[in-house]
Coordinates of C-alpha atoms in Angstrom, one line a residue:
Chain G
M23 CA 134.9 113.9 97.8
F24 CA 132.5 114.0 100.7
R25 CA 135.1 113.3 103.3
D26 CA 133.8 112.3 106.7
S27 CA 134.8 114.7 109.4
A28 CA 133.7 113.9 113.0
V29 CA 131.3 116.9 112.9
R30 CA 129.6 115.5 109.8
V31 CA 129.1 112.1 111.3
I32 CA 127.7 113.6 114.5
G33 CA 125.4 115.8 112.5
R34 CA 124.2 112.9 110.5
Y35 CA 123.4 110.7 113.4
G36 CA 122.1 113.6 115.5
S37 CA 119.5 114.4 112.8
L38 CA 118.6 110.7 112.6
V39 CA 118.0 110.7 116.4
V40 CA 115.8 113.7 116.2
V41 CA 113.7 112.3 113.4
M42 CA 113.4 108.8 114.8
G43 CA 112.5 110.4 118.2
F44 CA 109.7 112.3 116.7
I45 CA 108.4 109.2 115.0
L46 CA 108.9 106.6 117.7
L47 CA 108.6 108.3 121.1
P48 CA 104.9 108.9 121.1
G49 CA 104.3 105.2 120.4
L50 CA 106.8 104.2 123.0
W51 CA 105.0 106.4 125.5
L52 CA 101.8 104.5 124.8
L53 CA 103.6 101.2 125.5
V54 CA 105.4 102.4 128.7
S55 CA 102.2 104.0 130.1
S56 CA 100.2 100.9 129.4
L57 CA 102.5 98.8 131.6
K58 CA 102.3 101.1 134.7
T59 CA 100.1 100.8 137.7
N60 CA 97.3 103.3 138.1
Q61 CA 99.2 105.2 140.7
T62 CA 102.2 105.8 138.5
I63 CA 100.2 106.4 135.3
F64 CA 98.7 109.5 136.8
S65 CA 101.8 110.6 138.7
S66 CA 102.5 114.3 138.6
T67 CA 106.1 113.6 137.4
P68 CA 105.8 111.3 134.5
S69 CA 108.6 108.8 134.1
W70 CA 109.8 107.0 131.0
L71 CA 110.7 104.0 133.1
V72 CA 108.4 101.3 134.3
E73 CA 109.3 100.8 137.9
E74 CA 106.7 98.3 139.0
G75 CA 105.1 96.9 135.9
T76 CA 101.7 95.4 135.8
L77 CA 99.7 93.5 133.2
D78 CA 96.4 94.4 134.9
H79 CA 95.4 96.8 132.1
Y80 CA 95.9 94.1 129.5
A81 CA 93.8 91.7 131.5
W82 CA 91.0 94.3 131.6
A83 CA 91.4 95.0 127.9
L84 CA 91.3 91.4 126.9
G85 CA 88.7 90.1 129.3
G86 CA 84.9 89.8 128.8
R87 CA 84.3 92.0 131.9
G88 CA 86.4 94.8 130.4
L89 CA 86.8 95.8 126.8
D90 CA 86.6 92.2 125.5
M91 CA 89.4 92.7 123.0
T92 CA 89.5 88.9 122.5
R93 CA 86.1 89.0 120.9
L94 CA 86.7 92.3 119.0
M95 CA 89.9 91.0 117.6
G96 CA 88.3 87.8 116.6
N97 CA 85.5 89.7 114.7
T98 CA 88.1 91.9 113.0
L99 CA 90.3 89.0 112.1
I100 CA 87.5 87.2 110.3
V101 CA 86.6 90.3 108.3
C102 CA 90.2 91.1 107.5
V103 CA 91.2 87.6 106.4
L104 CA 88.1 87.4 104.0
T105 CA 88.9 90.9 102.7
A106 CA 92.5 90.0 102.1
A107 CA 91.6 86.8 100.3
I108 CA 89.0 88.3 98.0
T109 CA 91.2 91.3 97.3
A110 CA 94.2 89.1 96.5
F111 CA 92.1 86.9 94.2
F112 CA 90.5 89.7 92.1
A113 CA 93.6 91.9 92.1
C114 CA 95.6 89.0 90.8
L115 CA 93.2 88.5 87.8
A116 CA 92.7 92.2 87.1
G117 CA 96.4 93.0 87.7
Y118 CA 97.4 90.4 85.2
G119 CA 94.9 91.6 82.7
L120 CA 96.0 95.2 83.2
A121 CA 99.7 94.3 82.8
R122 CA 99.2 92.6 79.5
Y123 CA 96.2 94.4 77.9
Q124 CA 97.5 96.5 75.0
G125 CA 94.2 97.5 73.3
K126 CA 92.2 100.7 73.6
G127 CA 91.1 102.0 76.9
A128 CA 94.1 100.7 78.9
R129 CA 94.7 104.3 80.0
V130 CA 91.1 104.8 80.9
A131 CA 91.2 101.7 83.1
I132 CA 94.3 103.0 84.9
I133 CA 92.7 106.5 85.4
G134 CA 89.5 104.7 86.6
L135 CA 91.6 102.9 89.3
L136 CA 93.2 106.2 90.3
I137 CA 89.9 107.9 90.7
A138 CA 88.4 104.9 92.5
Q139 CA 91.3 105.2 94.9
M140 CA 90.3 108.8 95.7
V141 CA 86.5 108.1 95.9
Q142 CA 86.2 107.1 99.5
G143 CA 84.3 107.6 102.7
P144 CA 81.9 110.5 102.8
M145 CA 81.5 110.4 99.0
I146 CA 80.0 106.9 98.9
M147 CA 78.8 106.2 102.4
L148 CA 75.3 107.4 102.0
P149 CA 74.3 105.1 99.1
W150 CA 76.2 102.2 100.7
Y151 CA 74.3 102.6 103.9
Q152 CA 71.0 102.6 102.1
I153 CA 71.8 99.6 100.0
A154 CA 73.0 97.7 103.1
M155 CA 69.7 98.7 104.8
N156 CA 67.6 97.5 101.9
L157 CA 69.5 94.2 101.6
Q158 CA 69.3 93.7 105.4
L159 CA 73.0 93.7 105.5
L160 CA 73.5 96.4 108.1
D161 CA 75.4 95.2 111.1
T162 CA 76.9 92.2 109.4
R163 CA 80.4 91.2 108.6
T164 CA 79.5 90.6 105.0
I165 CA 78.8 94.3 104.3
L166 CA 82.2 95.2 105.8
V167 CA 84.0 92.7 103.6
L168 CA 82.1 94.1 100.6
I169 CA 82.8 97.8 101.3
Y170 CA 86.4 97.2 102.2
Q171 CA 87.0 96.1 98.6
T172 CA 86.5 99.7 97.6
M173 CA 89.5 100.7 99.7
T174 CA 91.7 97.8 98.9
L175 CA 91.1 96.9 95.2
P176 CA 92.2 100.0 93.3
A177 CA 95.8 100.1 94.8
A178 CA 96.0 96.3 94.9
V179 CA 95.3 95.9 91.2
W180 CA 97.8 98.6 90.5
L181 CA 100.5 96.9 92.6
M182 CA 99.8 93.5 91.2
S183 CA 100.0 94.8 87.6
G184 CA 103.4 96.2 88.5
F185 CA 104.6 92.8 89.7
F186 CA 103.2 91.0 86.6
K187 CA 104.9 93.5 84.3
N188 CA 108.2 92.4 85.7
V189 CA 107.6 88.9 84.4
P190 CA 108.9 88.7 80.8
T191 CA 106.3 87.8 78.2
E192 CA 108.7 85.2 76.7
L193 CA 107.7 82.9 79.5
E194 CA 104.1 83.0 78.5
D195 CA 104.9 82.4 74.9
A196 CA 107.1 79.4 75.9
A197 CA 104.3 77.9 78.0
Q198 CA 101.8 78.4 75.2
M199 CA 104.1 76.7 72.8
D200 CA 104.1 73.8 75.2
G201 CA 100.3 73.7 74.8
A202 CA 99.3 75.3 78.1
G203 CA 96.1 77.4 78.0
R204 CA 96.2 81.0 79.2
L205 CA 94.7 80.3 82.6
R206 CA 97.0 77.3 83.0
T207 CA 99.9 79.6 82.1
L208 CA 98.8 82.1 84.8
T209 CA 98.4 79.6 87.6
S210 CA 101.4 77.3 87.0
V211 CA 104.0 79.6 85.4
I212 CA 103.3 83.3 86.2
L213 CA 101.8 83.1 89.7
P214 CA 104.7 81.2 91.3
L215 CA 107.0 84.0 90.1
T216 CA 104.8 86.7 91.6
K217 CA 104.0 85.0 94.8
P218 CA 105.8 87.7 96.9
G219 CA 103.7 90.3 95.2
L220 CA 100.5 88.4 95.9
V221 CA 101.4 88.0 99.6
A222 CA 102.2 91.7 99.8
V223 CA 98.9 92.7 98.3
G224 CA 97.0 90.4 100.7
L225 CA 98.8 91.8 103.7
Y226 CA 98.2 95.3 102.4
A227 CA 94.5 94.6 102.2
F228 CA 94.5 93.0 105.7
I229 CA 96.2 96.1 107.2
L230 CA 93.8 98.5 105.5
A231 CA 90.8 96.5 106.7
W232 CA 92.2 96.2 110.2
N233 CA 92.7 99.9 110.4
D234 CA 89.4 100.9 109.0
Y235 CA 87.3 103.1 111.3
Q236 CA 84.8 105.1 109.2
Y237 CA 83.0 102.2 107.4
A238 CA 82.7 100.1 110.5
L239 CA 81.4 103.2 112.3
I240 CA 78.4 103.5 110.1
M241 CA 77.8 99.8 109.3
T242 CA 78.3 97.9 112.6
N243 CA 77.0 98.3 116.1
S244 CA 76.3 95.1 117.9
S245 CA 78.9 93.2 119.9
S246 CA 78.9 90.3 117.5
T247 CA 80.1 92.4 114.6
R248 CA 81.9 95.3 116.1
T249 CA 85.5 95.7 115.1
V250 CA 88.5 96.6 117.3
Q251 CA 88.4 100.3 116.3
I252 CA 84.7 100.7 117.1
G253 CA 85.0 98.8 120.4
I254 CA 87.9 101.0 121.6
A255 CA 86.3 104.2 120.3
Q256 CA 83.0 103.4 122.2
V257 CA 84.9 102.8 125.4
M258 CA 86.8 106.0 124.9
E259 CA 83.6 107.9 124.5
S260 CA 81.8 106.4 127.4
M261 CA 84.6 106.2 130.1
G262 CA 87.0 108.7 128.7
A263 CA 89.6 109.7 131.3
Q264 CA 88.5 107.2 133.9
N265 CA 90.3 104.1 132.6
W266 CA 93.3 105.4 130.7
G267 CA 95.4 102.4 131.5
G268 CA 92.9 99.9 130.0
I269 CA 92.5 102.1 126.8
L270 CA 96.2 102.4 126.4
A271 CA 96.7 98.6 126.7
A272 CA 93.9 98.1 124.2
G273 CA 95.7 100.5 121.8
V274 CA 98.9 98.4 122.1
L275 CA 97.0 95.2 121.4
A276 CA 95.3 96.8 118.4
V277 CA 98.5 97.9 116.9
V278 CA 100.6 94.7 117.2
P279 CA 99.0 92.7 114.3
V280 CA 99.5 95.5 111.8
V281 CA 103.1 96.2 112.8
V282 CA 104.0 92.5 112.6
L283 CA 102.4 92.1 109.3
F284 CA 103.8 95.3 108.0
A285 CA 107.3 94.1 109.0
L286 CA 106.8 91.0 106.9
A287 CA 105.4 92.7 103.8
Q288 CA 107.2 96.1 103.9
R289 CA 110.0 95.2 101.4
Y290 CA 107.6 94.4 98.6
L291 CA 105.1 97.0 99.6
I292 CA 107.7 99.8 99.5
Q293 CA 108.9 98.5 96.2
G294 CA 105.5 98.5 94.6
L295 CA 104.3 101.7 96.1
T296 CA 107.3 103.8 95.3
A297 CA 107.6 102.4 91.8
G298 CA 104.1 103.5 91.0
A299 CA 104.4 106.9 92.7
V300 CA 107.7 107.9 91.2
K301 CA 107.1 106.8 87.6
N302 CA 104.2 109.2 87.2
Chain B
M552 CA 77.9 91.8 70.6
N553 CA 80.5 92.0 73.4
Q554 CA 78.5 89.5 75.5
T555 CA 78.2 86.8 72.9
G556 CA 81.7 87.4 71.7
T557 CA 83.1 86.9 75.2
R558 CA 81.3 83.7 75.5
R559 CA 82.6 82.4 72.3
R560 CA 86.0 83.5 73.4
T561 CA 85.9 81.4 76.5
A562 CA 84.7 78.4 74.6
D563 CA 87.9 78.4 72.7
P564 CA 90.6 79.7 75.0
R565 CA 93.5 78.9 72.8
P566 CA 94.5 81.7 70.5
T567 CA 95.0 80.7 66.9
R568 CA 97.9 82.7 65.8
Q569 CA 97.8 82.0 62.0
T570 CA 95.5 84.3 60.1
G571 CA 93.0 82.6 57.9
A572 CA 92.9 79.5 60.1
T573 CA 89.5 80.4 61.4
P574 CA 87.1 77.6 60.5
A575 CA 84.0 79.4 59.3
G576 CA 84.1 82.4 57.1
R577 CA 86.3 85.5 57.2
P578 CA 87.5 86.6 60.6
G579 CA 85.6 89.9 61.4
R580 CA 87.4 92.8 63.1
G581 CA 85.5 92.1 66.3
R582 CA 86.6 88.6 66.3
R583 CA 90.3 89.5 65.8
W584 CA 90.0 92.0 68.6
L585 CA 88.6 89.4 70.9
Q586 CA 91.3 87.0 70.1
K587 CA 94.0 89.6 70.8
H588 CA 92.4 91.3 73.8
G589 CA 89.4 89.3 75.0
F590 CA 91.2 87.3 77.6
W591 CA 92.7 90.3 79.3
V592 CA 89.5 92.2 79.3
L593 CA 87.8 89.2 80.7
L594 CA 90.3 89.2 83.6
M595 CA 89.9 92.8 84.3
S596 CA 86.1 92.9 84.0
P597 CA 85.1 91.7 87.6
V598 CA 87.1 94.5 89.2
L599 CA 86.0 97.1 86.7
L600 CA 82.4 96.1 87.1
Y601 CA 82.8 96.2 90.9
L602 CA 84.3 99.7 90.8
L603 CA 81.5 100.9 88.7
V604 CA 78.8 99.5 91.0
A605 CA 80.5 100.1 94.3
Q606 CA 82.2 103.5 93.8
F607 CA 81.1 105.3 90.7
Y608 CA 77.4 104.6 91.1
P609 CA 77.4 105.7 94.8
L610 CA 79.2 108.8 93.8
V611 CA 76.5 109.7 91.3
E612 CA 73.8 108.6 93.8
T613 CA 75.2 110.9 96.4
V614 CA 74.9 113.9 94.1
R615 CA 71.3 112.8 93.2
L616 CA 70.4 112.6 96.9
S617 CA 71.5 116.2 97.3
V618 CA 68.4 117.5 95.3
F619 CA 66.0 115.4 97.3
D620 CA 64.4 115.6 100.6
H621 CA 65.2 112.2 102.0
R622 CA 65.3 110.9 105.6
P623 CA 65.8 107.2 105.9
T624 CA 64.0 107.2 109.3
S625 CA 60.8 108.9 108.1
P626 CA 58.1 106.8 106.4
E627 CA 57.5 109.5 103.8
P628 CA 59.1 108.8 100.4
Q629 CA 61.8 111.0 99.1
S630 CA 60.7 114.0 97.2
F631 CA 62.4 116.2 94.7
T632 CA 63.2 119.6 96.1
G633 CA 65.7 121.0 93.5
L634 CA 68.3 123.2 95.0
D635 CA 66.5 123.7 98.3
N636 CA 69.1 121.7 100.3
Y637 CA 71.9 123.9 98.9
R638 CA 70.0 127.1 99.5
E639 CA 69.4 126.1 103.1
L640 CA 73.0 125.0 103.5
F641 CA 74.6 128.2 102.1
T642 CA 72.2 130.7 103.6
E643 CA 70.6 129.3 106.7
D644 CA 73.0 126.9 108.2
R645 CA 75.0 128.7 110.8
N646 CA 77.7 126.1 111.0
F647 CA 78.3 125.6 107.3
W648 CA 80.8 128.4 106.4
R649 CA 82.7 127.7 109.6
V650 CA 83.0 124.1 108.5
V651 CA 84.2 125.2 105.1
R652 CA 86.8 127.5 106.6
N653 CA 87.9 124.7 108.9
S654 CA 88.3 122.3 106.0
F655 CA 90.7 124.7 104.3
L656 CA 92.7 125.3 107.4
W657 CA 92.9 121.5 107.9
V658 CA 93.9 120.6 104.4
L659 CA 96.4 123.5 103.8
G660 CA 97.8 123.2 107.2
S661 CA 98.3 119.5 107.4
T662 CA 99.4 119.1 103.7
G663 CA 101.9 121.9 104.1
L664 CA 103.3 120.5 107.3
Q665 CA 103.4 116.9 105.9
L666 CA 105.3 118.0 102.9
I667 CA 107.9 120.0 104.9
V668 CA 108.3 117.3 107.6
G669 CA 108.1 114.4 105.2
T670 CA 110.8 116.0 103.0
T671 CA 113.0 116.6 106.0
I672 CA 112.7 113.0 107.2
A673 CA 113.6 111.8 103.7
L674 CA 116.6 114.1 103.5
V675 CA 117.8 112.8 106.9
L676 CA 117.3 109.2 106.0
N677 CA 119.0 109.6 102.6
Q678 CA 122.3 110.4 104.3
R679 CA 125.0 107.7 104.5
L680 CA 123.8 105.8 107.7
R681 CA 124.2 102.4 109.0
L682 CA 121.0 100.2 109.0
R683 CA 119.2 102.6 106.6
G684 CA 116.6 99.9 105.7
L685 CA 115.7 99.5 109.3
W686 CA 115.2 103.2 109.9
R687 CA 113.1 103.4 106.7
G688 CA 110.9 100.5 108.0
L689 CA 110.5 102.0 111.5
M690 CA 109.7 105.4 110.0
L691 CA 106.5 104.0 108.4
I692 CA 105.1 102.7 111.7
P693 CA 102.9 105.8 112.4
W694 CA 101.5 105.4 108.8
V695 CA 100.3 101.8 109.3
M696 CA 98.8 102.4 112.8
P697 CA 95.1 102.2 113.2
V698 CA 93.7 105.7 113.4
I699 CA 92.1 104.9 116.8
V700 CA 95.5 104.0 118.3
V701 CA 96.9 107.3 116.9
A702 CA 94.0 109.1 118.5
I703 CA 94.7 107.3 121.9
I704 CA 98.4 108.2 121.7
W705 CA 97.9 111.9 121.1
R706 CA 94.9 112.3 123.4
W707 CA 96.9 110.8 126.1
I708 CA 99.9 113.0 125.5
F709 CA 97.7 116.1 125.3
D710 CA 95.4 115.0 128.2
G711 CA 94.4 118.1 130.2
Q712 CA 95.3 116.6 133.6
H713 CA 97.9 113.9 133.2
G714 CA 99.3 114.7 129.7
L715 CA 103.0 114.7 128.9
A716 CA 102.7 117.9 126.8
N717 CA 101.4 120.0 129.7
H718 CA 104.0 118.6 132.1
Y719 CA 107.0 119.4 129.8
L720 CA 105.6 122.8 128.7
T721 CA 105.0 123.9 132.3
Q722 CA 108.5 122.6 133.3
I723 CA 110.3 124.6 130.7
G724 CA 108.2 127.6 131.6
L725 CA 106.2 128.0 128.4
L726 CA 103.0 127.4 130.2
D727 CA 101.9 128.8 133.6
E728 CA 99.1 126.4 134.0
P729 CA 97.9 123.3 132.2
I730 CA 95.8 123.7 129.0
V731 CA 92.8 121.5 128.3
W732 CA 94.0 121.1 124.7
L733 CA 91.1 119.2 123.2
G734 CA 88.5 121.3 125.1
S735 CA 89.7 124.6 123.7
E736 CA 88.5 125.8 120.3
I737 CA 91.9 127.2 119.6
W738 CA 94.4 124.8 121.2
V739 CA 92.7 121.8 119.7
W740 CA 94.1 122.8 116.3
P741 CA 97.8 122.4 117.0
V742 CA 97.0 119.0 118.4
L743 CA 95.1 118.0 115.3
L744 CA 97.7 119.3 112.9
L745 CA 100.5 117.6 114.9
T746 CA 98.7 114.3 114.8
A747 CA 98.0 114.6 111.1
T748 CA 101.7 115.4 110.4
W749 CA 102.9 112.6 112.6
M750 CA 100.7 110.1 110.8
G751 CA 101.0 111.4 107.2
S752 CA 104.6 112.5 106.8
P753 CA 106.1 109.0 106.6
F754 CA 104.3 108.3 103.4
I755 CA 105.5 111.5 101.8
A756 CA 109.0 110.8 103.1
L757 CA 108.8 107.3 101.5
M758 CA 108.0 108.8 98.1
V759 CA 110.6 111.6 98.4
L760 CA 113.2 109.1 99.5
A761 CA 112.7 107.1 96.4
A762 CA 113.0 110.2 94.3
L763 CA 116.2 111.3 96.2
Q764 CA 117.7 107.9 95.5
G765 CA 117.2 108.6 91.8
I766 CA 119.4 111.7 91.9
S767 CA 122.9 110.5 90.8
R768 CA 125.9 111.3 93.1
D769 CA 127.6 112.8 90.1
V770 CA 125.3 115.7 89.9
L771 CA 125.8 116.5 93.6
E772 CA 129.5 116.1 93.4
A773 CA 129.7 118.3 90.4
A774 CA 127.7 121.0 92.3
A775 CA 130.1 120.5 95.2
V776 CA 133.1 121.0 93.0
D777 CA 131.6 124.3 91.8
G778 CA 132.0 125.4 95.4
T779 CA 128.3 125.5 96.4
T780 CA 127.3 125.2 100.0
A781 CA 125.1 122.4 101.2
R782 CA 122.2 124.9 101.5
Q783 CA 122.6 126.0 97.9
R784 CA 122.7 122.4 96.8
L785 CA 119.5 121.7 98.6
F786 CA 117.5 124.6 97.2
H787 CA 119.0 124.8 93.7
V788 CA 119.8 121.2 92.9
I789 CA 118.0 118.7 95.0
L790 CA 114.6 120.3 95.5
P791 CA 114.1 121.3 91.9
M792 CA 115.0 117.7 90.9
I793 CA 112.4 116.1 93.2
R794 CA 109.8 118.7 92.3
P795 CA 107.6 116.3 90.3
T796 CA 107.5 113.8 93.1
L797 CA 106.7 116.6 95.6
F798 CA 103.8 117.7 93.3
V799 CA 102.3 114.2 93.1
A800 CA 102.7 113.6 96.8
G801 CA 101.2 116.9 97.6
M802 CA 98.2 116.4 95.3
I803 CA 97.6 112.9 96.8
A804 CA 97.8 114.4 100.3
V805 CA 95.4 117.3 99.5
V806 CA 92.7 115.0 98.0
L807 CA 93.0 112.4 100.7
T808 CA 93.1 114.9 103.6
W809 CA 90.1 116.7 102.1
F810 CA 87.9 113.7 102.3
K811 CA 89.5 112.1 105.4
F812 CA 87.1 112.1 108.2
E813 CA 88.7 109.5 110.5
V814 CA 91.5 111.4 112.1
I815 CA 89.3 114.3 113.2
W816 CA 86.4 112.1 114.2
A817 CA 88.6 109.8 116.3
L818 CA 90.4 112.7 118.0
T819 CA 87.7 115.3 118.6
N820 CA 84.4 114.2 117.0
G821 CA 84.5 117.6 115.3
G822 CA 84.3 119.4 118.6
P823 CA 84.4 121.2 120.9
G824 CA 81.1 122.3 119.4
F825 CA 81.8 122.6 115.7
A826 CA 85.3 124.0 116.2
T827 CA 87.0 121.2 114.3
S828 CA 84.2 120.0 112.0
I829 CA 85.2 119.7 108.4
L830 CA 83.0 118.9 105.4
P831 CA 83.5 115.1 105.7
T832 CA 82.6 115.1 109.4
Y833 CA 79.7 117.3 108.6
V834 CA 78.4 114.8 106.1
Y835 CA 78.5 112.3 108.9
T836 CA 76.8 114.6 111.3
Q837 CA 74.0 115.4 108.8
A838 CA 73.5 111.7 107.7
F839 CA 73.9 109.7 110.8
Q840 CA 73.1 112.0 113.7
R841 CA 70.4 114.1 112.1
F842 CA 69.4 111.4 109.5
D843 CA 69.0 114.0 106.8
F844 CA 70.5 112.2 103.8
G845 CA 69.5 114.9 101.3
M846 CA 71.4 117.6 103.2
A847 CA 74.3 115.2 103.8
G848 CA 74.4 114.6 100.0
A849 CA 74.5 118.4 99.4
V850 CA 77.4 118.7 101.8
A851 CA 79.3 115.9 100.1
A852 CA 78.6 117.3 96.6
T853 CA 79.8 120.7 97.7
A854 CA 83.0 119.1 99.1
M855 CA 83.6 117.4 95.7
A856 CA 83.0 120.5 93.7
I857 CA 85.4 122.5 95.9
V858 CA 88.2 119.9 95.7
L859 CA 87.9 119.8 92.0
V860 CA 88.4 123.5 91.7
V861 CA 91.2 123.5 94.3
A862 CA 93.0 120.6 92.6
G863 CA 92.7 122.4 89.3
I864 CA 94.2 125.6 90.7
L865 CA 97.0 123.7 92.4
A866 CA 97.8 121.8 89.2
K867 CA 98.0 125.1 87.3
L868 CA 100.3 126.7 90.0
F869 CA 102.6 123.8 90.8
G870 CA 101.9 121.2 88.1
P871 CA 104.3 119.9 85.4
R872 CA 105.5 122.9 83.3
K873 CA 105.4 122.6 79.5
D874 CA 108.9 124.2 79.0

C-alpha cells in the first residue's frame, strides 16, 4: 500500500534530520564550545570544529580555585542518592498498596497523587522555608532530601503501582497458600519481578533531584551544601560573560550524570510514563 | 477506631479467609474491612500522610499567609490584615498587572508552541525509520537536562557579543547589527519561548507518539484507499484520533508552565527590569528578596485562583465531549 518511492524516503529522513538537528545541535554547540581555547571561543566566525582542543576549562570547572565542581557534584550526589533511596522505598510500599487496594477511596488517592504532582514550587515554598527555619534545617542537605520527596513521590508511586498491576494476583495467592505472610510475599515474590520498575523509579527520583534548581535556591547557600545548579548559577551571576569557557564546561559536567542514568532507565520510564498518560 | 484496628491488624498479619473462623464474637463490619483492605491502606499511609503534611498543608498555609502581614526578618509577630495584601497588590503595585500579562503570554505562548512542535516531532518519529528507538531516546535529552544547563546553552547561543544567533542572522542579512537579546524587553521573549519549546516539546512528543502508535494501520490504509491526501489524513483522521492525548498533554503543560519558575529565573531572573517576571518569579521576589511573606502568599494564592479558572475554561472548550 504505502510503497516507498525515493522521494518518500528522502522526505522521511530529511524531516528526521531537521527534527534531530533542532533537538541535538544546541547541546552539541555547548560541547564543542567548551573544548575550544579562549581565542577560538570568542572568534568572530564561529566554527563547529574544534581545531586546537583544550581541557583548560574543565580543569577550571573541576578545581577548587575555579568553580569547584568536584565538591558541588559530591554534595549533589549525596542528596540525590538519599532522595532516590527514600523515594524508591516508599513508592514501592505505596505503589503496591495502590495497585491492590480495592476499597473505597482508591480514586481519591489517585486524584490526590495527581494534585500533589501539580502542587509544586511557589505554592509550597513559603511554609517550607518557615518550617525549615524553625527546625534549624535551613542550609542543610536534610531539608533538600525532605522537600525533594514532594517532587518525586507522586509520580513514583503512580509508576510503581503500574508495574505492580502487571504482576498477576495468582502469584500472591500461591505464595500465601504456601504460608508466606503478605510482607514476605512482597519482598520475596513480587519485588524480584518488579525490580526493573524499582530501578527506574529510583533513577527517575535521582534525575529530578539532580535537576532541581528552585528548592535548592531557597534552601541552601553555604559551600558545604550548595548543589551543582546553585553553584553554576552563582558563578553565572557573578562573572557572567567573562568566563564563558569555564561555565560551558561546567554545564557539560552537570549534564553527563543525568544523560547516562537516563539512557539506563529510559526504556522502563517511557513505558511507565506513556502507559499512565495515554490511559487517561 | 482506625488506629486500634490497624494495630490489631498488624498483630495478626495472616488473613483468615473462612468466615466465622474469628475466635471471639461476631466479626464486625470494621473488622472485615480491615482484613480485606487494612494491609493495603497501611502500605499507602506513609506516603499519603507525607503528601498531606508536605504539600496540602503548605498549600493551605500559603493561602493563610496571604491575609497576614508577615515578614520573617522582622521581630514583630504576624498580624491579621484581612484583604489588605490583595488590595495593595491589585491597586498599588505598579508591576503586578504587567506580571499577570506576562504570565498569560508565557503560558499560552509556550504551551501552544510545545503542542505544535511536540506533535510535529512525534509525527516525524512515527514514520518508518531505522533505529527509531534511538531517535526517541535522543529526542528526550533536552527534557532531562538540568534547567541551568539549558539556560547556559541558550544564553550562550543568544549572547549579545559572541552568540551564534547574532552571527547567523547577520550573515543571512536578517539583522544589520547584533541584538543584545536578553537585555531587550522585547527580544528576550522569543529567546524564552524558544527555550521553553526546546525543553518542553520532547515530553509532549513522547505522549503523542504513544497515542499515534495506538492508531491501527488499517484505519490509515482505508483512508488512503478512499483517495485522501496525506494532508487530509492528518487533519481529518490522525489529529481527531489523538485529540484526547493532546488535551491531557496540553492541560499538564498549562498547569506546569503556569507554576514553573525555574526556566525564567535561570535565563533572565525575570528581567530586564520586570519584563519577563511571571507570577511564580514574583512570589520569589516578594518572599526572598523583599522578605514580605504575606504579599508573596497573596501573589501565590492569586496565581492558584487564576489557573483554576483557566483550566476550567480550557476543559470546557477542549475537554472530552459527552457525545
